[in-house]
mmCIF file of C-alpha atoms in Angstrom:
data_model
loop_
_atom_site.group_PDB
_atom_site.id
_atom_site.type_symbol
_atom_site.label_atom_id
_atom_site.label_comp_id
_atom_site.label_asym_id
_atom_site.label_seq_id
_atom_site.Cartn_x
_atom_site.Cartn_y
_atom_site.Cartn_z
ATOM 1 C CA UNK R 1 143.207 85.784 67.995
ATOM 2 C CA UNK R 2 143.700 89.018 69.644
ATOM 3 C CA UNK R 3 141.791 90.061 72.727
ATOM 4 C CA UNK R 4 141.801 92.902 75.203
ATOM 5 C CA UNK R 5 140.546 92.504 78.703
ATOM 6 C CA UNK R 6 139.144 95.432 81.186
ATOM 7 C CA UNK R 7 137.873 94.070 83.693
ATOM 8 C CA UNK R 8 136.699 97.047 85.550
ATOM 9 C CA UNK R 9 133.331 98.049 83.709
ATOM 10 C CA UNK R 10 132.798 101.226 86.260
ATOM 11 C CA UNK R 11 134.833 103.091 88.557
ATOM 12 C CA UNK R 12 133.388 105.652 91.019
ATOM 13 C CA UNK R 13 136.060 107.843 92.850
ATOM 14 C CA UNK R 14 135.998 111.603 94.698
ATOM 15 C CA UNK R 15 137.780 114.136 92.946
ATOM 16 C CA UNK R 16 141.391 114.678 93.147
ATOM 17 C CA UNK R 17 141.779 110.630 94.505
ATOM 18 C CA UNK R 18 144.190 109.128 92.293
ATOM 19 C CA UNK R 19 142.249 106.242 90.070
ATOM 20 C CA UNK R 20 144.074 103.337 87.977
ATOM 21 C CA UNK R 21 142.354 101.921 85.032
ATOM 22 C CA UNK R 22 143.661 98.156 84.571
ATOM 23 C CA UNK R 23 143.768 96.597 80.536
ATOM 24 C CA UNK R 24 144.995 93.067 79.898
ATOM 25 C CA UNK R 25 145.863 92.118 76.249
ATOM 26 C CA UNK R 26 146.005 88.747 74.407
ATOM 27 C CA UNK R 27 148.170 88.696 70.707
ATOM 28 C CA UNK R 28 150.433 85.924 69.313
ATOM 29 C CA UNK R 29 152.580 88.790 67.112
ATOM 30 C CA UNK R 30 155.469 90.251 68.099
ATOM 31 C CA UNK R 31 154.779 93.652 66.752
ATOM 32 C CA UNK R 32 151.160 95.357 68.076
ATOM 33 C CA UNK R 33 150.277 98.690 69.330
ATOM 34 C CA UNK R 34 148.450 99.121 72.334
ATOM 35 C CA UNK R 35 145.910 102.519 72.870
ATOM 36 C CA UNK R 36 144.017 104.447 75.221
ATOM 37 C CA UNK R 37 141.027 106.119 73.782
ATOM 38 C CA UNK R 38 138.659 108.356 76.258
ATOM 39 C CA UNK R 39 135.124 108.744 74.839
ATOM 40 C CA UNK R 40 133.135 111.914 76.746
ATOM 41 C CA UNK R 41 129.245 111.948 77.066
ATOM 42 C CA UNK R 42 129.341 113.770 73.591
ATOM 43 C CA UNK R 43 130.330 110.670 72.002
ATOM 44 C CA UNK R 44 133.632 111.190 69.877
ATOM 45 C CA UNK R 45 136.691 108.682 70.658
ATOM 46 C CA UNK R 46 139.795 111.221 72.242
ATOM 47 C CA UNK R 47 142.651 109.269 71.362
ATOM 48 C CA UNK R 48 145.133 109.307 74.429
ATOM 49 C CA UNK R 49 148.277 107.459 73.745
ATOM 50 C CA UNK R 50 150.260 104.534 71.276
ATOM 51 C CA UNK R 51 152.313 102.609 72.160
ATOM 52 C CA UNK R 52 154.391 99.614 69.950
ATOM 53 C CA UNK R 53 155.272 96.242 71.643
ATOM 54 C CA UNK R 54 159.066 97.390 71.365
ATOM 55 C CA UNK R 55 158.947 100.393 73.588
ATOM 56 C CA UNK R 56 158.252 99.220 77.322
ATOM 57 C CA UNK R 57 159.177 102.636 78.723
ATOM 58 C CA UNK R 58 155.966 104.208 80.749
ATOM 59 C CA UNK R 59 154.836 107.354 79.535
ATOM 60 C CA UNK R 60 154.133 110.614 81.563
ATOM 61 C CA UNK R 61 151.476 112.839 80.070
ATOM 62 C CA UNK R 62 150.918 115.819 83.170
ATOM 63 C CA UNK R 63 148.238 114.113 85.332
ATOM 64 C CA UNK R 64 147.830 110.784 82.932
ATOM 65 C CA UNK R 65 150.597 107.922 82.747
ATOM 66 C CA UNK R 66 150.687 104.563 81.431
ATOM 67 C CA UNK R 67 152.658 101.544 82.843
ATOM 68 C CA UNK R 68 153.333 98.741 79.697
ATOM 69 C CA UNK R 69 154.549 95.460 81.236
ATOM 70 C CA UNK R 70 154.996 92.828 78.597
ATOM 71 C CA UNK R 71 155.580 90.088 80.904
ATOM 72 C CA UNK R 72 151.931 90.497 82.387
ATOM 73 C CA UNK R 73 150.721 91.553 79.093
ATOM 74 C CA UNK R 74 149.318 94.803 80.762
ATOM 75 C CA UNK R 75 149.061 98.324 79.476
ATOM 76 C CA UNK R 76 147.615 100.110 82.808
ATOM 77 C CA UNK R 77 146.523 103.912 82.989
ATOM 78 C CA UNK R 78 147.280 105.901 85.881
ATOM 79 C CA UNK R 79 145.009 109.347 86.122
ATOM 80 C CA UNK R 80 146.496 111.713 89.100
ATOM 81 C CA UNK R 81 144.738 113.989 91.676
ATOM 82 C CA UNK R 82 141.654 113.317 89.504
ATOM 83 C CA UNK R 83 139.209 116.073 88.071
ATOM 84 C CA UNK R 84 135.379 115.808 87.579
ATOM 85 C CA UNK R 85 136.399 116.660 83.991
ATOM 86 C CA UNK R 86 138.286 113.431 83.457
ATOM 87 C CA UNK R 87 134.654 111.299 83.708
ATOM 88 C CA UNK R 88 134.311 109.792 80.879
ATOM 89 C CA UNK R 89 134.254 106.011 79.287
ATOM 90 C CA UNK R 90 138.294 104.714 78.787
ATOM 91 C CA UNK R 91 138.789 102.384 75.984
ATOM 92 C CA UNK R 92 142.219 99.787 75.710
ATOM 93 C CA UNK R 93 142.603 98.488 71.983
ATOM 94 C CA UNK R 94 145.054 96.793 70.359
ATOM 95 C CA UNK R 95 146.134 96.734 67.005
ATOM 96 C CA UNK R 96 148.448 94.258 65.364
ATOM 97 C CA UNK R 97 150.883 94.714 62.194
ATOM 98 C CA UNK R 98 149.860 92.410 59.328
ATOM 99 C CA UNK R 99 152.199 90.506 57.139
ATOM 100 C CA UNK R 100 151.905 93.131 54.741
ATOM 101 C CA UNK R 101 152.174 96.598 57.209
ATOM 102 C CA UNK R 102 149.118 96.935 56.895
ATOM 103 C CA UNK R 103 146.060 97.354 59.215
ATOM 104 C CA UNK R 104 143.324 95.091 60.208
ATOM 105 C CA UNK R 105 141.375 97.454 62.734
ATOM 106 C CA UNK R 106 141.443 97.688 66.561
ATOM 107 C CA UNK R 107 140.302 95.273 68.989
ATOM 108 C CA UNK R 108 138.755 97.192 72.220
ATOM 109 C CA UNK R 109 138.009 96.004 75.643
ATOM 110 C CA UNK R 110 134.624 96.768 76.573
ATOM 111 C CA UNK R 111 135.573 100.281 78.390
ATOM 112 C CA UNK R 112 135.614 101.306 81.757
ATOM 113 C CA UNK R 113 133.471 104.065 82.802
ATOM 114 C CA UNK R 114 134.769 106.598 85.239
ATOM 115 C CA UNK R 115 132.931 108.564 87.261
ATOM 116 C CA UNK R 116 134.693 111.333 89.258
ATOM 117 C CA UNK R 117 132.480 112.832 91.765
ATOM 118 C CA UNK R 118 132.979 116.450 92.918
ATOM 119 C CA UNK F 1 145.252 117.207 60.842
ATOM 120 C CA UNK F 2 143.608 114.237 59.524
ATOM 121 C CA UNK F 3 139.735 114.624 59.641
ATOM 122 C CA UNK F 4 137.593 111.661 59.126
ATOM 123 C CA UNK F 5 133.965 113.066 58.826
ATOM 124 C CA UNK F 6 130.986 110.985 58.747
ATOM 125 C CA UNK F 7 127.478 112.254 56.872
ATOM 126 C CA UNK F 8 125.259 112.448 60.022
ATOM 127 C CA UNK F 9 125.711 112.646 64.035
ATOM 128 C CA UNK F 10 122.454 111.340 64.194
ATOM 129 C CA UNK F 11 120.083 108.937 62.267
ATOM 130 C CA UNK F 12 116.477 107.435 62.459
ATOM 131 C CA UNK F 13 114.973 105.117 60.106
ATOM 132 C CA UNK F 14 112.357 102.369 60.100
ATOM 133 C CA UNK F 15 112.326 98.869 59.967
ATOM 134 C CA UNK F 16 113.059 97.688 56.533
ATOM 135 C CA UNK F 17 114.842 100.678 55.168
ATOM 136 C CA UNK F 18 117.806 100.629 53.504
ATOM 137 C CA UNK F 19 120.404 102.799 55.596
ATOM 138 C CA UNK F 20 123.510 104.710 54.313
ATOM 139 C CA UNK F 21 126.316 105.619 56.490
ATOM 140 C CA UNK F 22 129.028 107.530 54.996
ATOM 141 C CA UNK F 23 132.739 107.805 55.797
ATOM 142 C CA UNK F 24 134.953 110.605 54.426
ATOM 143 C CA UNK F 25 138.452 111.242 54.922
ATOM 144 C CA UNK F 26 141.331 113.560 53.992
ATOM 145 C CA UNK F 27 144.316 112.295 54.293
ATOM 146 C CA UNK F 28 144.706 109.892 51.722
ATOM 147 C CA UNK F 29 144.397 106.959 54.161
ATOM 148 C CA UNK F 30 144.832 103.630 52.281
ATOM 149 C CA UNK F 31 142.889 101.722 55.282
ATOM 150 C CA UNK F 32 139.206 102.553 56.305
ATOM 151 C CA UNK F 33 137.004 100.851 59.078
ATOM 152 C CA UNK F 34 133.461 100.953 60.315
ATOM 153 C CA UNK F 35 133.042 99.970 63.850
ATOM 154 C CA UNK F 36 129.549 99.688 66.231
ATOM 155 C CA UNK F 37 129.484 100.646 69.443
ATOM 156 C CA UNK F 38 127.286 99.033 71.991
ATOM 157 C CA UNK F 39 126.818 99.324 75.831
ATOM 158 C CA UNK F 40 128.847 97.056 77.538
ATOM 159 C CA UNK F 41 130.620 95.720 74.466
ATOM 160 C CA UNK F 42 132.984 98.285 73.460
ATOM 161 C CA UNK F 43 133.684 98.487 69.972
ATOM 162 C CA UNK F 44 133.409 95.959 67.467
ATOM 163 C CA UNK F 45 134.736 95.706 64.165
ATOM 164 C CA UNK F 46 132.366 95.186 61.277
ATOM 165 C CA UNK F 47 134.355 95.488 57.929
ATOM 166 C CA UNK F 48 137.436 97.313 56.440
ATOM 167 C CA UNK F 49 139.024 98.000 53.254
ATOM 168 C CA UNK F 50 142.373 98.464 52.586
ATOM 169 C CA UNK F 51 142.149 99.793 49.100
ATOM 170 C CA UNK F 52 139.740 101.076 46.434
ATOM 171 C CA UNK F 53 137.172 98.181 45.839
ATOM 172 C CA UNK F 54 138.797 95.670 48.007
ATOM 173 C CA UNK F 55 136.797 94.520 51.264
ATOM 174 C CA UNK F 56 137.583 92.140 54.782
ATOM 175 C CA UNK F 57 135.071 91.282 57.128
ATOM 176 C CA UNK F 58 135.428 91.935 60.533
ATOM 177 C CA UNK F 59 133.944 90.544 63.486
ATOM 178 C CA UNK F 60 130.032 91.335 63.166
ATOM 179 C CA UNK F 61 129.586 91.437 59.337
ATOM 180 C CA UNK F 62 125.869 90.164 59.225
ATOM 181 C CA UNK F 63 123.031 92.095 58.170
ATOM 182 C CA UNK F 64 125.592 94.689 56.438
ATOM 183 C CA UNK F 65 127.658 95.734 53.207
ATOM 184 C CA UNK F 66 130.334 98.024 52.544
ATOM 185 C CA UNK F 67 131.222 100.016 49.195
ATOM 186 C CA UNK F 68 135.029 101.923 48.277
ATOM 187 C CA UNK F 69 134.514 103.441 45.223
ATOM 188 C CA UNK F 70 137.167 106.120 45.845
ATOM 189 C CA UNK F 71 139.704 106.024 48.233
ATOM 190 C CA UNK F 72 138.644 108.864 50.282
ATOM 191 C CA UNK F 73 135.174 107.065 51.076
ATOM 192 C CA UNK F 74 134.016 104.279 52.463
ATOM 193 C CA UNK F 75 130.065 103.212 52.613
ATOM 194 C CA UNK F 76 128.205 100.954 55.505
ATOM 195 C CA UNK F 77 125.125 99.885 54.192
ATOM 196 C CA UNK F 78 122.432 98.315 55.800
ATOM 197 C CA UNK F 79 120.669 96.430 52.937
ATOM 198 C CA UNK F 80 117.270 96.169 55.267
ATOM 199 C CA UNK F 81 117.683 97.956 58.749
ATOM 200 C CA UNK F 82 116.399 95.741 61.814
ATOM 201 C CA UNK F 83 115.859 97.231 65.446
ATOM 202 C CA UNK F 84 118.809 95.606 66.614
ATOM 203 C CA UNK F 85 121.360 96.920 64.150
ATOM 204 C CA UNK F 86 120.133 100.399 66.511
ATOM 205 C CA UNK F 87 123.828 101.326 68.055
ATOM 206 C CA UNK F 88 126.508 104.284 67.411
ATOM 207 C CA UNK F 89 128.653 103.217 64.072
ATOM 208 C CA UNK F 90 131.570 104.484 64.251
ATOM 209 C CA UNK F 91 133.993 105.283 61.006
ATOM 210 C CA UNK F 92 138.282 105.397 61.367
ATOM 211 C CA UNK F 93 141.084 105.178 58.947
ATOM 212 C CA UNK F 94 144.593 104.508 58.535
ATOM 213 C CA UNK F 95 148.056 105.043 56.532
ATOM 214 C CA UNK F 96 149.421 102.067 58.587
ATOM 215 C CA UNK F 97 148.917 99.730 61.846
ATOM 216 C CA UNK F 98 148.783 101.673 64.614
ATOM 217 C CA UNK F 99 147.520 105.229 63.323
ATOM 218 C CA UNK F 100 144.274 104.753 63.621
ATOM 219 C CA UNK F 101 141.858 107.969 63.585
ATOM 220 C CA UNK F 102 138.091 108.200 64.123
ATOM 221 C CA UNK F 103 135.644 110.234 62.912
ATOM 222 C CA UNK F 104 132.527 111.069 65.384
ATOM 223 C CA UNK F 105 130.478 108.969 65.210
ATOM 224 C CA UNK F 106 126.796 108.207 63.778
ATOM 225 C CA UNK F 107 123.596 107.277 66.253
ATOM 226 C CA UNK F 108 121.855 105.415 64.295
ATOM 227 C CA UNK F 109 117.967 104.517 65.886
ATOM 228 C CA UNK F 110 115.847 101.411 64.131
ATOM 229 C CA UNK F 111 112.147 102.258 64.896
#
């Protein structure tokens, strides 16, 4: 069974600090996606970034970037010369392919709730 | 864009009630999903459909039901609410693995 592991539940850093949000995965298939969701105080899910099991390249996104590491079974998020604005609650999930294509839903870690003081 | 729109932002019933949730989406996903949302616990699946009429279970499917009468919508019920089923439900759907999108959410409040 699939499992995702943050093992950070909060995070407190000053503003413009650079902060790294750590997600460990468990999954037996060879094909799975891997997310980063950011959920603000108003609630809705932000979806962040995909990645499949076949692409290990890190990703760049301006101040956000994500380091994918199969061999420690890692999917770690970077935020840069953090902003107050970037407090929020991160979410890792993972989703793995059926037999069919198909879906089966997400399995999140529990979140990791940043707090970026001014 | 694909919009996945869900009846009510926010919700309170009483013990006993029966509770609908509902779950609309555009984009002629073939894969839907309810989800709660707890403190501490992330999110946690509670059923999904992958076509009209046809339901899986998820990880938490006591105390609820699910309908897919039409492919664009897909029903939580809870048959008789309980104070502890009081959490944010959360509705997403899919064309394939991976390509998951969420709508925003329902706070739902047992009294």
């Amino acid at each position: 069974a699939q499992k995702v592991t943050q093992a950070q539940t909060e995070i407190s850093v000053v503003e413009k600090e650079d902060v790294t949000l750590d997600c460990v995965y468990e999954t037996r298939d060879t094909t799975y996606y891997l997310f980063w969701y950011k959920q603000p105080p108003s609630g809705e899910l932000v979806f962040l970034i995909r990645r499949n099991s076949f692409d290990e390249q890190n990703e760049i996104s301006g101040r956000y970037s994500w380091n994918f590491q199969k061999s420690t079974s890692s999917f770690n998020f970077t935020i840069t010369a953090s902003q107050v604005v970037d407090s929020a609650v991160y979410f890792c999930a993972l989703s793995e392919r059926t037999s069919g294509g198909g879906a089966d839903g997400l399995t999140f870690g529990k979140g990791t709730h940043l707090i970026i003081q001014p | 864009d694909v919009k996945v729109t869900q009846s009510s932002r926010y919700l309170v019933k009483r013990t006993g009630e029966k509770v609908f949730l509902e779950c609309v989406q555009d984009m002629d996903h073939e894969n839907m999903f309810w989800y709660r949302q707890d403190p501490g616990l992330g999110l946690r699946l509670i059923y999904f459909s992958y076509d009209v009429k046809m339901k899986e279970k998820g990880d938490i499917p006591e105390g609820y039901s699910v309908s897919r009468e039409k492919k664009e919508r897909f029903s939580l019920i809870l048959e008789s609410a309980s104070t502890n089923q009081t959490s944010m439900y959360l509705c997403a759907s899919s064309l394939w693995a991976g390509d998951e999108f969420f709508g925003p959410g329902t706070r739902l409040t047992v009294l």
